Amino acid sequence: MDSRFPRSLYRRGSEPDPRFSLANERTFLAWVRTSLAMLAAGVALIALDVGVSTGFRIASAAVFIVLGVLCAVQAWVGWYRTERSLRESRPLPGAALAPALTVGVVLAVVLLVLGLLW
């Protein structure tokens, strides 16, 4: 019996080449690091006086915090979907939340620039 989590995933298909599973794990960890960086940016904007208008600074911080949470979700969902595809010998999926994350980063930066100019 396989005791790995999540069991619903590891019961599917066949065991892929370990190199591919390990690469998938490294991608998961990269998304987690990105999540931590986004959360740190949001917290730093709240905690530090960075010379940006208060409303724009708080709005940008909120966007970065939401992006951090979305990156964590992308890490898990992306890892799961990729591992499932590897186990079932199907084409690899793309990053489901990448467009939203891209728009979010642009929005947060635009808010900061507006806050600097305001």
PDB file of N, CA and C in Angstrom, residues 34-110:
ATOM      1  N   THR A  34       8.503  32.028  -4.741  1.00  0.00           N
ATOM      2  CA  THR A  34       7.869  33.210  -5.324  1.00  0.00           C
ATOM      3  C   THR A  34       6.731  33.684  -4.441  1.00  0.00           C
ATOM      4  N   SER A  35       5.963  32.759  -3.898  1.00  0.00           N
ATOM      5  CA  SER A  35       4.879  33.102  -2.983  1.00  0.00           C
ATOM      6  C   SER A  35       5.411  33.851  -1.760  1.00  0.00           C
ATOM      7  N   LEU A  36       6.481  33.338  -1.183  1.00  0.00           N
ATOM      8  CA  LEU A  36       7.078  33.998  -0.018  1.00  0.00           C
ATOM      9  C   LEU A  36       7.593  35.395  -0.364  1.00  0.00           C
ATOM     10  N   ALA A  37       8.164  35.541  -1.555  1.00  0.00           N
ATOM     11  CA  ALA A  37       8.658  36.860  -1.976  1.00  0.00           C
ATOM     12  C   ALA A  37       7.510  37.852  -2.134  1.00  0.00           C
ATOM     13  N   MET A  38       6.404  37.412  -2.714  1.00  0.00           N
ATOM     14  CA  MET A  38       5.239  38.295  -2.877  1.00  0.00           C
ATOM     15  C   MET A  38       4.675  38.691  -1.515  1.00  0.00           C
ATOM     16  N   LEU A  39       4.567  37.724  -0.619  1.00  0.00           N
ATOM     17  CA  LEU A  39       4.066  38.022   0.729  1.00  0.00           C
ATOM     18  C   LEU A  39       5.014  38.988   1.452  1.00  0.00           C
ATOM     19  N   ALA A  40       6.315  38.774   1.313  1.00  0.00           N
ATOM     20  CA  ALA A  40       7.294  39.663   1.944  1.00  0.00           C
ATOM     21  C   ALA A  40       7.190  41.073   1.380  1.00  0.00           C
ATOM     22  N   ALA A  41       6.975  41.194   0.075  1.00  0.00           N
ATOM     23  CA  ALA A  41       6.823  42.521  -0.528  1.00  0.00           C
ATOM     24  C   ALA A  41       5.596  43.226   0.044  1.00  0.00           C
ATOM     25  N   GLY A  42       4.496  42.493   0.169  1.00  0.00           N
ATOM     26  CA  GLY A  42       3.279  43.089   0.733  1.00  0.00           C
ATOM     27  C   GLY A  42       3.465  43.529   2.177  1.00  0.00           C
ATOM     28  N   VAL A  43       4.085  42.686   2.970  1.00  0.00           N
ATOM     29  CA  VAL A  43       4.325  43.028   4.376  1.00  0.00           C
ATOM     30  C   VAL A  43       5.300  44.197   4.485  1.00  0.00           C
ATOM     31  N   ALA A  44       6.336  44.208   3.663  1.00  0.00           N
ATOM     32  CA  ALA A  44       7.317  45.294   3.703  1.00  0.00           C
ATOM     33  C   ALA A  44       6.666  46.631   3.350  1.00  0.00           C
ATOM     34  N   LEU A  45       5.765  46.626   2.379  1.00  0.00           N
ATOM     35  CA  LEU A  45       5.098  47.878   2.012  1.00  0.00           C
ATOM     36  C   LEU A  45       4.235  48.413   3.150  1.00  0.00           C
ATOM     37  N   ILE A  46       3.696  47.534   3.963  1.00  0.00           N
ATOM     38  CA  ILE A  46       2.899  47.966   5.116  1.00  0.00           C
ATOM     39  C   ILE A  46       3.816  48.414   6.256  1.00  0.00           C
ATOM     40  N   ALA A  47       4.888  47.669   6.493  1.00  0.00           N
ATOM     41  CA  ALA A  47       5.732  47.896   7.665  1.00  0.00           C
ATOM     42  C   ALA A  47       6.719  49.047   7.512  1.00  0.00           C
ATOM     43  N   LEU A  48       7.167  49.327   6.298  1.00  0.00           N
ATOM     44  CA  LEU A  48       8.209  50.322   6.084  1.00  0.00           C
ATOM     45  C   LEU A  48       7.649  51.585   5.450  1.00  0.00           C
ATOM     46  N   ASP A  49       8.262  52.704   5.784  1.00  0.00           N
ATOM     47  CA  ASP A  49       7.894  53.966   5.146  1.00  0.00           C
ATOM     48  C   ASP A  49       8.738  54.098   3.886  1.00  0.00           C
ATOM     49  N   VAL A  50       8.116  53.851   2.730  1.00  0.00           N
ATOM     50  CA  VAL A  50       8.857  53.817   1.474  1.00  0.00           C
ATOM     51  C   VAL A  50       8.623  55.041   0.602  1.00  0.00           C
ATOM     52  N   GLY A  51       7.988  56.051   1.120  1.00  0.00           N
ATOM     53  CA  GLY A  51       7.796  57.283   0.365  1.00  0.00           C
ATOM     54  C   GLY A  51       6.722  57.202  -0.710  1.00  0.00           C
ATOM     55  N   VAL A  52       5.786  56.302  -0.530  1.00  0.00           N
ATOM     56  CA  VAL A  52       4.674  56.143  -1.473  1.00  0.00           C
ATOM     57  C   VAL A  52       3.402  56.578  -0.757  1.00  0.00           C
ATOM     58  N   SER A  53       2.536  57.277  -1.477  1.00  0.00           N
ATOM     59  CA  SER A  53       1.259  57.720  -0.925  1.00  0.00           C
ATOM     60  C   SER A  53       0.549  56.549  -0.232  1.00  0.00           C
ATOM     61  N   THR A  54       0.006  56.806   0.950  1.00  0.00           N
ATOM     62  CA  THR A  54      -0.532  55.745   1.810  1.00  0.00           C
ATOM     63  C   THR A  54      -1.559  54.858   1.114  1.00  0.00           C
ATOM     64  N   GLY A  55      -2.530  55.451   0.454  1.00  0.00           N
ATOM     65  CA  GLY A  55      -3.566  54.652  -0.203  1.00  0.00           C
ATOM     66  C   GLY A  55      -3.011  53.732  -1.274  1.00  0.00           C
ATOM     67  N   PHE A  56      -2.111  54.262  -2.094  1.00  0.00           N
ATOM     68  CA  PHE A  56      -1.497  53.453  -3.144  1.00  0.00           C
ATOM     69  C   PHE A  56      -0.597  52.368  -2.547  1.00  0.00           C
ATOM     70  N   ARG A  57       0.100  52.709  -1.468  1.00  0.00           N
ATOM     71  CA  ARG A  57       0.985  51.740  -0.814  1.00  0.00           C
ATOM     72  C   ARG A  57       0.187  50.574  -0.242  1.00  0.00           C
ATOM     73  N   ILE A  58      -0.925  50.879   0.430  1.00  0.00           N
ATOM     74  CA  ILE A  58      -1.759  49.826   1.013  1.00  0.00           C
ATOM     75  C   ILE A  58      -2.401  48.982  -0.086  1.00  0.00           C
ATOM     76  N   ALA A  59      -2.868  49.621  -1.149  1.00  0.00           N
ATOM     77  CA  ALA A  59      -3.473  48.876  -2.266  1.00  0.00           C
ATOM     78  C   ALA A  59      -2.445  47.951  -2.913  1.00  0.00           C
ATOM     79  N   SER A  60      -1.244  48.462  -3.136  1.00  0.00           N
ATOM     80  CA  SER A  60      -0.198  47.640  -3.731  1.00  0.00           C
ATOM     81  C   SER A  60       0.183  46.489  -2.797  1.00  0.00           C
ATOM     82  N   ALA A  61       0.271  46.759  -1.515  1.00  0.00           N
ATOM     83  CA  ALA A  61       0.580  45.704  -0.542  1.00  0.00           C
ATOM     84  C   ALA A  61      -0.493  44.618  -0.564  1.00  0.00           C
ATOM     85  N   ALA A  62      -1.746  45.025  -0.640  1.00  0.00           N
ATOM     86  CA  ALA A  62      -2.840  44.045  -0.693  1.00  0.00           C
ATOM     87  C   ALA A  62      -2.740  43.185  -1.943  1.00  0.00           C
ATOM     88  N   VAL A  63      -2.404  43.811  -3.065  1.00  0.00           N
ATOM     89  CA  VAL A  63      -2.248  43.046  -4.312  1.00  0.00           C
ATOM     90  C   VAL A  63      -1.103  42.048  -4.169  1.00  0.00           C
ATOM     91  N   PHE A  64       0.031  42.476  -3.603  1.00  0.00           N
ATOM     92  CA  PHE A  64       1.156  41.554  -3.427  1.00  0.00           C
ATOM     93  C   PHE A  64       0.793  40.399  -2.495  1.00  0.00           C
ATOM     94  N   ILE A  65       0.038  40.675  -1.449  1.00  0.00           N
ATOM     95  CA  ILE A  65      -0.360  39.601  -0.522  1.00  0.00           C
ATOM     96  C   ILE A  65      -1.295  38.611  -1.213  1.00  0.00           C
ATOM     97  N   VAL A  66      -2.248  39.114  -1.977  1.00  0.00           N
ATOM     98  CA  VAL A  66      -3.136  38.222  -2.736  1.00  0.00           C
ATOM     99  C   VAL A  66      -2.324  37.405  -3.746  1.00  0.00           C
ATOM    100  N   LEU A  67      -1.362  38.052  -4.402  1.00  0.00           N
ATOM    101  CA  LEU A  67      -0.502  37.331  -5.345  1.00  0.00           C
ATOM    102  C   LEU A  67       0.298  36.234  -4.646  1.00  0.00           C
ATOM    103  N   GLY A  68       0.755  36.508  -3.438  1.00  0.00           N
ATOM    104  CA  GLY A  68       1.480  35.494  -2.678  1.00  0.00           C
ATOM    105  C   GLY A  68       0.628  34.272  -2.406  1.00  0.00           C
ATOM    106  N   VAL A  69      -0.618  34.510  -2.053  1.00  0.00           N
ATOM    107  CA  VAL A  69      -1.538  33.390  -1.822  1.00  0.00           C
ATOM    108  C   VAL A  69      -1.794  32.645  -3.133  1.00  0.00           C
ATOM    109  N   LEU A  70      -2.001  33.384  -4.228  1.00  0.00           N
ATOM    110  CA  LEU A  70      -2.222  32.744  -5.526  1.00  0.00           C
ATOM    111  C   LEU A  70      -1.013  31.922  -5.976  1.00  0.00           C
ATOM    112  N   CYS A  71       0.189  32.410  -5.694  1.00  0.00           N
ATOM    113  CA  CYS A  71       1.397  31.647  -6.042  1.00  0.00           C
ATOM    114  C   CYS A  71       1.453  30.334  -5.264  1.00  0.00           C
ATOM    115  N   ALA A  72       1.050  30.365  -4.014  1.00  0.00           N
ATOM    116  CA  ALA A  72       1.023  29.134  -3.216  1.00  0.00           C
ATOM    117  C   ALA A  72      -0.002  28.157  -3.790  1.00  0.00           C
ATOM    118  N   VAL A  73      -1.152  28.670  -4.201  1.00  0.00           N
ATOM    119  CA  VAL A  73      -2.167  27.821  -4.825  1.00  0.00           C
ATOM    120  C   VAL A  73      -1.621  27.243  -6.131  1.00  0.00           C
ATOM    121  N   GLN A  74      -0.971  28.089  -6.935  1.00  0.00           N
ATOM    122  CA  GLN A  74      -0.388  27.627  -8.196  1.00  0.00           C
ATOM    123  C   GLN A  74       0.653  26.541  -7.942  1.00  0.00           C
ATOM    124  N   ALA A  75       1.428  26.686  -6.877  1.00  0.00           N
ATOM    125  CA  ALA A  75       2.445  25.677  -6.555  1.00  0.00           C
ATOM    126  C   ALA A  75       1.793  24.309  -6.391  1.00  0.00           C
ATOM    127  N   TRP A  76       0.755  24.240  -5.574  1.00  0.00           N
ATOM    128  CA  TRP A  76       0.108  22.954  -5.293  1.00  0.00           C
ATOM    129  C   TRP A  76      -0.633  22.418  -6.517  1.00  0.00           C
ATOM    130  N   VAL A  77      -1.460  23.268  -7.126  1.00  0.00           N
ATOM    131  CA  VAL A  77      -2.260  22.833  -8.274  1.00  0.00           C
ATOM    132  C   VAL A  77      -1.345  22.427  -9.430  1.00  0.00           C
ATOM    133  N   GLY A  78      -0.322  23.228  -9.685  1.00  0.00           N
ATOM    134  CA  GLY A  78       0.610  22.911 -10.764  1.00  0.00           C
ATOM    135  C   GLY A  78       1.353  21.615 -10.518  1.00  0.00           C
ATOM    136  N   TRP A  79       1.819  21.414  -9.291  1.00  0.00           N
ATOM    137  CA  TRP A  79       2.523  20.176  -8.958  1.00  0.00           C
ATOM    138  C   TRP A  79       1.606  18.981  -9.164  1.00  0.00           C
ATOM    139  N   TYR A  80       0.399  19.073  -8.651  1.00  0.00           N
ATOM    140  CA  TYR A  80      -0.551  17.960  -8.734  1.00  0.00           C
ATOM    141  C   TYR A  80      -0.880  17.632 -10.188  1.00  0.00           C
ATOM    142  N   ARG A  81      -1.223  18.647 -10.976  1.00  0.00           N
ATOM    143  CA  ARG A  81      -1.598  18.424 -12.370  1.00  0.00           C
ATOM    144  C   ARG A  81      -0.432  17.857 -13.184  1.00  0.00           C
ATOM    145  N   THR A  82       0.770  18.359 -12.935  1.00  0.00           N
ATOM    146  CA  THR A  82       1.934  17.866 -13.664  1.00  0.00           C
ATOM    147  C   THR A  82       2.251  16.428 -13.269  1.00  0.00           C
ATOM    148  N   GLU A  83       2.211  16.147 -11.984  1.00  0.00           N
ATOM    149  CA  GLU A  83       2.500  14.779 -11.532  1.00  0.00           C
ATOM    150  C   GLU A  83       1.466  13.802 -12.088  1.00  0.00           C
ATOM    151  N   ARG A  84       0.222  14.202 -12.116  1.00  0.00           N
ATOM    152  CA  ARG A  84      -0.830  13.350 -12.688  1.00  0.00           C
ATOM    153  C   ARG A  84      -0.565  13.106 -14.176  1.00  0.00           C
ATOM    154  N   SER A  85      -0.193  14.159 -14.887  1.00  0.00           N
ATOM    155  CA  SER A  85       0.111  14.002 -16.313  1.00  0.00           C
ATOM    156  C   SER A  85       1.301  13.071 -16.526  1.00  0.00           C
ATOM    157  N   LEU A  86       2.322  13.199 -15.701  1.00  0.00           N
ATOM    158  CA  LEU A  86       3.480  12.311 -15.812  1.00  0.00           C
ATOM    159  C   LEU A  86       3.079  10.856 -15.577  1.00  0.00           C
ATOM    160  N   ARG A  87       2.251  10.632 -14.574  1.00  0.00           N
ATOM    161  CA  ARG A  87       1.844   9.275 -14.224  1.00  0.00           C
ATOM    162  C   ARG A  87       0.940   8.650 -15.273  1.00  0.00           C
ATOM    163  N   GLU A  88       0.199   9.493 -15.993  1.00  0.00           N
ATOM    164  CA  GLU A  88      -0.750   8.991 -16.998  1.00  0.00           C
ATOM    165  C   GLU A  88      -0.219   9.150 -18.423  1.00  0.00           C
ATOM    166  N   SER A  89       1.050   9.548 -18.561  1.00  0.00           N
ATOM    167  CA  SER A  89       1.698   9.726 -19.878  1.00  0.00           C
ATOM    168  C   SER A  89       0.877  10.637 -20.794  1.00  0.00           C
ATOM    169  N   ARG A  90       0.440  11.761 -20.229  1.00  0.00           N
ATOM    170  CA  ARG A  90      -0.306  12.756 -20.992  1.00  0.00           C
ATOM    171  C   ARG A  90       0.556  14.005 -21.155  1.00  0.00           C
ATOM    172  N   PRO A  91       0.185  14.898 -22.086  1.00  0.00           N
ATOM    173  CA  PRO A  91       0.930  16.155 -22.226  1.00  0.00           C
ATOM    174  C   PRO A  91       0.885  16.971 -20.931  1.00  0.00           C
ATOM    175  N   LEU A  92       1.954  17.694 -20.676  1.00  0.00           N
ATOM    176  CA  LEU A  92       2.037  18.485 -19.449  1.00  0.00           C
ATOM    177  C   LEU A  92       1.134  19.712 -19.541  1.00  0.00           C
ATOM    178  N   PRO A  93       0.484  20.065 -18.428  1.00  0.00           N
ATOM    179  CA  PRO A  93      -0.383  21.246 -18.418  1.00  0.00           C
ATOM    180  C   PRO A  93       0.441  22.523 -18.268  1.00  0.00           C
ATOM    181  N   GLY A  94      -0.159  23.640 -18.595  1.00  0.00           N
ATOM    182  CA  GLY A  94       0.481  24.933 -18.390  1.00  0.00           C
ATOM    183  C   GLY A  94       0.168  25.459 -16.994  1.00  0.00           C
ATOM    184  N   ALA A  95       0.774  26.574 -16.646  1.00  0.00           N
ATOM    185  CA  ALA A  95       0.510  27.216 -15.352  1.00  0.00           C
ATOM    186  C   ALA A  95      -0.855  27.898 -15.421  1.00  0.00           C
ATOM    187  N   ALA A  96      -1.812  27.367 -14.705  1.00  0.00           N
ATOM    188  CA  ALA A  96      -3.195  27.831 -14.792  1.00  0.00           C
ATOM    189  C   ALA A  96      -3.360  29.292 -14.356  1.00  0.00           C
ATOM    190  N   LEU A  97      -2.613  29.712 -13.360  1.00  0.00           N
ATOM    191  CA  LEU A  97      -2.792  31.056 -12.802  1.00  0.00           C
ATOM    192  C   LEU A  97      -1.782  32.075 -13.327  1.00  0.00           C
ATOM    193  N   ALA A  98      -0.956  31.681 -14.280  1.00  0.00           N
ATOM    194  CA  ALA A  98       0.082  32.593 -14.776  1.00  0.00           C
ATOM    195  C   ALA A  98      -0.474  33.909 -15.330  1.00  0.00           C
ATOM    196  N   PRO A  99      -1.540  33.899 -16.121  1.00  0.00           N
ATOM    197  CA  PRO A  99      -2.058  35.193 -16.606  1.00  0.00           C
ATOM    198  C   PRO A  99      -2.515  36.115 -15.474  1.00  0.00           C
ATOM    199  N   ALA A 100      -3.207  35.559 -14.495  1.00  0.00           N
ATOM    200  CA  ALA A 100      -3.676  36.376 -13.365  1.00  0.00           C
ATOM    201  C   ALA A 100      -2.504  36.922 -12.564  1.00  0.00           C
ATOM    202  N   LEU A 101      -1.475  36.110 -12.378  1.00  0.00           N
ATOM    203  CA  LEU A 101      -0.303  36.562 -11.632  1.00  0.00           C
ATOM    204  C   LEU A 101       0.437  37.666 -12.382  1.00  0.00           C
ATOM    205  N   THR A 102       0.522  37.544 -13.678  1.00  0.00           N
ATOM    206  CA  THR A 102       1.183  38.569 -14.488  1.00  0.00           C
ATOM    207  C   THR A 102       0.440  39.898 -14.389  1.00  0.00           C
ATOM    208  N   VAL A 103      -0.861  39.839 -14.547  1.00  0.00           N
ATOM    209  CA  VAL A 103      -1.677  41.062 -14.445  1.00  0.00           C
ATOM    210  C   VAL A 103      -1.553  41.654 -13.044  1.00  0.00           C
ATOM    211  N   GLY A 104      -1.530  40.799 -12.031  1.00  0.00           N
ATOM    212  CA  GLY A 104      -1.416  41.274 -10.653  1.00  0.00           C
ATOM    213  C   GLY A 104      -0.107  41.986 -10.373  1.00  0.00           C
ATOM    214  N   VAL A 105       0.994  41.441 -10.881  1.00  0.00           N
ATOM    215  CA  VAL A 105       2.295  42.083 -10.672  1.00  0.00           C
ATOM    216  C   VAL A 105       2.317  43.448 -11.365  1.00  0.00           C
ATOM    217  N   VAL A 106       1.806  43.498 -12.590  1.00  0.00           N
ATOM    218  CA  VAL A 106       1.764  44.781 -13.315  1.00  0.00           C
ATOM    219  C   VAL A 106       0.900  45.779 -12.542  1.00  0.00           C
ATOM    220  N   LEU A 107      -0.244  45.338 -12.053  1.00  0.00           N
ATOM    221  CA  LEU A 107      -1.123  46.224 -11.279  1.00  0.00           C
ATOM    222  C   LEU A 107      -0.426  46.747 -10.022  1.00  0.00           C
ATOM    223  N   ALA A 108       0.249  45.865  -9.288  1.00  0.00           N
ATOM    224  CA  ALA A 108       0.934  46.288  -8.060  1.00  0.00           C
ATOM    225  C   ALA A 108       2.025  47.316  -8.363  1.00  0.00           C
ATOM    226  N   VAL A 109       2.769  47.108  -9.434  1.00  0.00           N
ATOM    227  CA  VAL A 109       3.840  48.042  -9.794  1.00  0.00           C
ATOM    228  C   VAL A 109       3.257  49.379 -10.253  1.00  0.00           C
ATOM    229  N   VAL A 110       2.183  49.321 -11.034  1.00  0.00           N
ATOM    230  CA  VAL A 110       1.537  50.562 -11.479  1.00  0.00           C
ATOM    231  C   VAL A 110       1.028  51.348 -10.269  1.00  0.00           C
TER     232      VAL A 110
END
